[in-house]
């Protein structure tokens, strides 16, 4: 069988090309895609050529073998119907799959999530919800504490919303007005960057916040955010900057105030949580959140699959009203 897939062929350039699809083996499914989501983070780094080409695509997923050396296929947010099953999931079931953008594909049953009754376009946000959930787990309990989230794209807005649901008082910072409006619909106070320091001062009576979440993808944002922290505060970095350099002010103020900079990342479960969480539990929790959260304000754009190059150009162009884009496959 032959399928059509998005291929990353050079920085700033994707093409549609034919790929061979084998018959599913025991424990596998043949899935026909309905929608697939385009990540504004890692996937845009790949699109722009800002990832080390020798880095593995994803060592945890069977569907993403190889490296970021051109040409390659990438993506991890496909939703479709099972067309042929050699596993426990029946034919006709709707599933989410961690798979690259492709109209028909074979995937292991362990790499899919059942989506009974879920809207397929909303479900393309599932991996971003899972990323935000991991950020909140890494942040730890923040009941009644004021925290700041820099950048209110999908991951930032979702992280802010989940922290607020867990009892934190969240101040979100985002330069684009449509993203601030979308975050507000998720229950997040959102202000422009030139107002965030003032809001932090008001909310903490000048003491600073114990937690800053950096989710903007902008290498300059982390340095600008460190002064918002209280003494011994933590900056939790969601952003992956790829090969872009990041300059940080790590002088006397950083040391004397004992500030902490930590990363958060969704591919693994940190050892501090491994006794209570594993990837299966986290994915099940994220699946539930997809149904519970008001995700519609984030799902702003849909492009026909055959216009994939236009979709990537739109996401990379930072259109002010675009938050999350998805490809729609022919019925």
XYZ file of C-alpha atoms in Angstrom, residues 27-39 43 58 60-64 74-84 89 93-116 118-128 130 279 283 287 290 324 327 329:
75
model
C -0.637 -5.901 18.045
C -0.813 -3.228 15.327
C -3.469 -1.076 13.655
C -3.900 0.416 10.199
C -5.282 3.922 10.750
C -6.745 6.363 8.227
C -6.095 9.916 9.438
C -8.801 12.544 9.903
C -6.724 15.368 11.448
C -3.151 15.908 12.583
C -1.879 18.787 14.691
C 1.191 20.911 13.985
C 3.302 21.697 17.041
C 7.982 20.909 15.104
C 12.021 10.424 19.416
C 10.408 6.562 22.935
C 8.085 6.116 19.923
C 8.297 3.316 17.354
C 6.684 5.543 14.710
C 9.445 8.177 14.925
C 7.860 14.236 11.749
C 4.787 15.005 13.836
C 3.205 13.320 16.839
C -0.478 14.265 16.883
C -2.582 12.203 14.468
C -6.269 11.363 14.916
C -8.095 8.866 12.744
C -10.209 5.750 12.392
C -8.927 2.207 12.649
C -9.320 0.689 9.197
C -7.720 -2.675 9.925
C -9.058 -2.055 19.426
C -12.771 3.047 16.451
C -11.385 6.575 16.580
C -7.886 6.812 18.048
C -5.155 9.309 18.761
C -1.726 8.174 17.537
C 1.775 9.505 18.146
C 2.607 9.457 14.446
C 3.960 11.776 11.767
C 1.614 13.549 9.335
C 0.444 10.824 6.947
C -2.956 9.911 5.500
C -2.701 6.145 6.190
C -0.269 4.515 8.610
C 0.451 1.454 10.734
C 0.974 1.972 14.446
C 1.423 -0.185 17.509
C -1.608 -0.428 19.768
C 0.557 0.743 22.700
C 1.139 4.076 20.927
C -2.542 4.987 20.515
C -5.287 6.309 22.802
C -8.993 5.517 22.347
C -11.103 8.592 21.624
C -14.647 7.301 21.916
C -14.296 12.883 21.250
C -14.162 15.564 18.568
C -11.179 14.705 16.320
C -10.008 18.293 15.862
C -9.943 18.932 19.638
C -8.110 15.660 20.146
C -5.099 16.878 18.134
C -4.294 19.016 21.193
C -3.824 15.940 23.393
C 0.012 15.875 23.369
C 0.106 19.573 24.249
C 0.044 16.122 28.271
C 3.499 7.422 31.101
C -1.688 9.886 29.138
C -7.102 12.184 27.747
C -9.066 16.955 26.642
C -2.843 25.933 16.932
C -4.273 19.407 8.843
C -7.413 14.771 5.598
